[in-house]
């Protein structure tokens, strides 16, 4: 009998994060410090906008590239915040979350065997997405001592003529690192000298604790070399609405829109209307959530400080802390399993984010301060 599934699909790795979630389901009394999404409800005025859109009959297919009103608002945002000018009629594509934006991007830029540099540790979906597009992921290690930032010399030591793109995810899941403009300049130099594209995943751009966010697309001559990926998921607590977008050079966006027609047709019409309201009126709600994340981050860092075997490079963005647990001597997966079974606390082992994450656990602070304190009391009682 023929194989039921294609080789393409069979080669996709299983997610280590999913595995922890499945195990955690057997412990209903466990505290979850593993969430990859905001615990907040979507702000109510955004939900109202969606109801209104549905009542007004915005329940049909939209243009493949998304409603022009939303594309205009996205272009306006990048002009205002990053000084980068995108044409809403050719350089913006609305997608089904950042997830689809990444798949469309990789399928549109890679030929079979082309390489993509992924700084390691990494959000695991990058690996699967590159493989899905028949590309080859090339992992370049990041180090805690270097603040989890990719440097030019490390890129150069992994570069081959087949390299097509580097994925820069800032703020970074799982480490919380954020690239400053000097650090971006280094990557820009390598990218220009070697004619490589940057895929800039900006999913957590608004969850940042000091300084301004710099998108690599705003640096001189980088707009034509950068594909910006962004989403409403994390910023506005809208993970289930599935709206994101891509900004990039017009010829590429044109081809990606053709692909979009064949993959999803368009992002949900109602979600697009909700996203438009989020962009127009969401600033205060975003600041409010950020204030809460900031407090939780402080609580988490205090608890880590009190826990003898743990240490951590404080996250500058995201709602994750990547905690060094090397002093415990075991593999990160074994430590995470022990915390789950004995302390009833769910974390994600660093190894789920690539070999560069071994020796670490990812703690999410998208949960209440009480939960964070209680989880650490439990952890300290078993260590
Ligand atoms: C770095 C990163 N990029 C993209 C995504 C996907 O976002 P979306 O919900 O828009 O598909 C996530 C989700 O966890 C993420 O952590």
PDB file of C-alpha atoms and ligand atoms in Angstrom, residues 36 96-100 102 123 126 169 173 201 203-204 231 233-234 239 242-243 320, ligand 1:
ATOM      1  CA  UNK A  36       2.298  31.428  24.605  1.00  0.00           C
ATOM      2  CA  UNK A  96      -4.385  34.566   8.845  1.00  0.00           C
ATOM      3  CA  UNK A  97      -2.064  35.528  11.703  1.00  0.00           C
ATOM      4  CA  UNK A  98       1.721  35.769  11.595  1.00  0.00           C
ATOM      5  CA  UNK A  99       1.739  32.009  11.202  1.00  0.00           C
ATOM      6  CA  UNK A 100       0.265  32.131   7.683  1.00  0.00           C
ATOM      7  CA  UNK A 102       5.484  33.244   7.563  1.00  0.00           C
ATOM      8  CA  UNK A 123      10.233  29.639  18.128  1.00  0.00           C
ATOM      9  CA  UNK A 126      10.151  28.459  12.091  1.00  0.00           C
ATOM     10  CA  UNK A 169      12.586  37.847  15.836  1.00  0.00           C
ATOM     11  CA  UNK A 173      10.482  34.267  21.851  1.00  0.00           C
ATOM     12  CA  UNK A 201       9.057  38.790  12.943  1.00  0.00           C
ATOM     13  CA  UNK A 203       4.880  39.794  16.766  1.00  0.00           C
ATOM     14  CA  UNK A 204       5.855  41.163  20.213  1.00  0.00           C
ATOM     15  CA  UNK A 231       0.140  40.221  13.994  1.00  0.00           C
ATOM     16  CA  UNK A 233      -2.424  38.299  18.345  1.00  0.00           C
ATOM     17  CA  UNK A 234      -0.081  39.363  21.143  1.00  0.00           C
ATOM     18  CA  UNK A 239      -4.766  35.189  19.218  1.00  0.00           C
ATOM     19  CA  UNK A 242      -6.258  35.054  13.386  1.00  0.00           C
ATOM     20  CA  UNK A 243      -5.205  38.329  11.783  1.00  0.00           C
ATOM     21  CA  UNK A 320       8.701  35.191  28.669  1.00  0.00           C
TER      22      UNK A 320
HETATM   23  C1  LIG B   1       7.672  34.668  17.516  1.00  0.00           C
HETATM   24  C2  LIG B   1       6.275  34.365  17.081  1.00  0.00           C
HETATM   25  N1  LIG B   1       5.916  34.650  15.814  1.00  0.00           N
HETATM   26  C3  LIG B   1       4.682  34.377  15.371  1.00  0.00           C
HETATM   27  C4  LIG B   1       3.722  33.804  16.189  1.00  0.00           C
HETATM   28  C5  LIG B   1       2.368  33.466  15.631  1.00  0.00           C
HETATM   29  O1  LIG B   1       1.441  34.492  15.792  1.00  0.00           O
HETATM   30  P1  LIG B   1      -0.019  34.400  15.195  1.00  0.00           P
HETATM   31  O2  LIG B   1      -0.945  34.105  16.308  1.00  0.00           O
HETATM   32  O3  LIG B   1      -0.281  35.751  14.623  1.00  0.00           O
HETATM   33  O4  LIG B   1      -0.047  33.365  14.123  1.00  0.00           O
HETATM   34  C6  LIG B   1       4.059  33.482  17.509  1.00  0.00           C
HETATM   35  C7  LIG B   1       3.088  32.814  18.387  1.00  0.00           C
HETATM   36  O5  LIG B   1       3.388  32.307  19.444  1.00  0.00           O
HETATM   37  C8  LIG B   1       5.359  33.773  17.964  1.00  0.00           C
HETATM   38  O6  LIG B   1       5.749  33.505  19.231  1.00  0.00           O
END
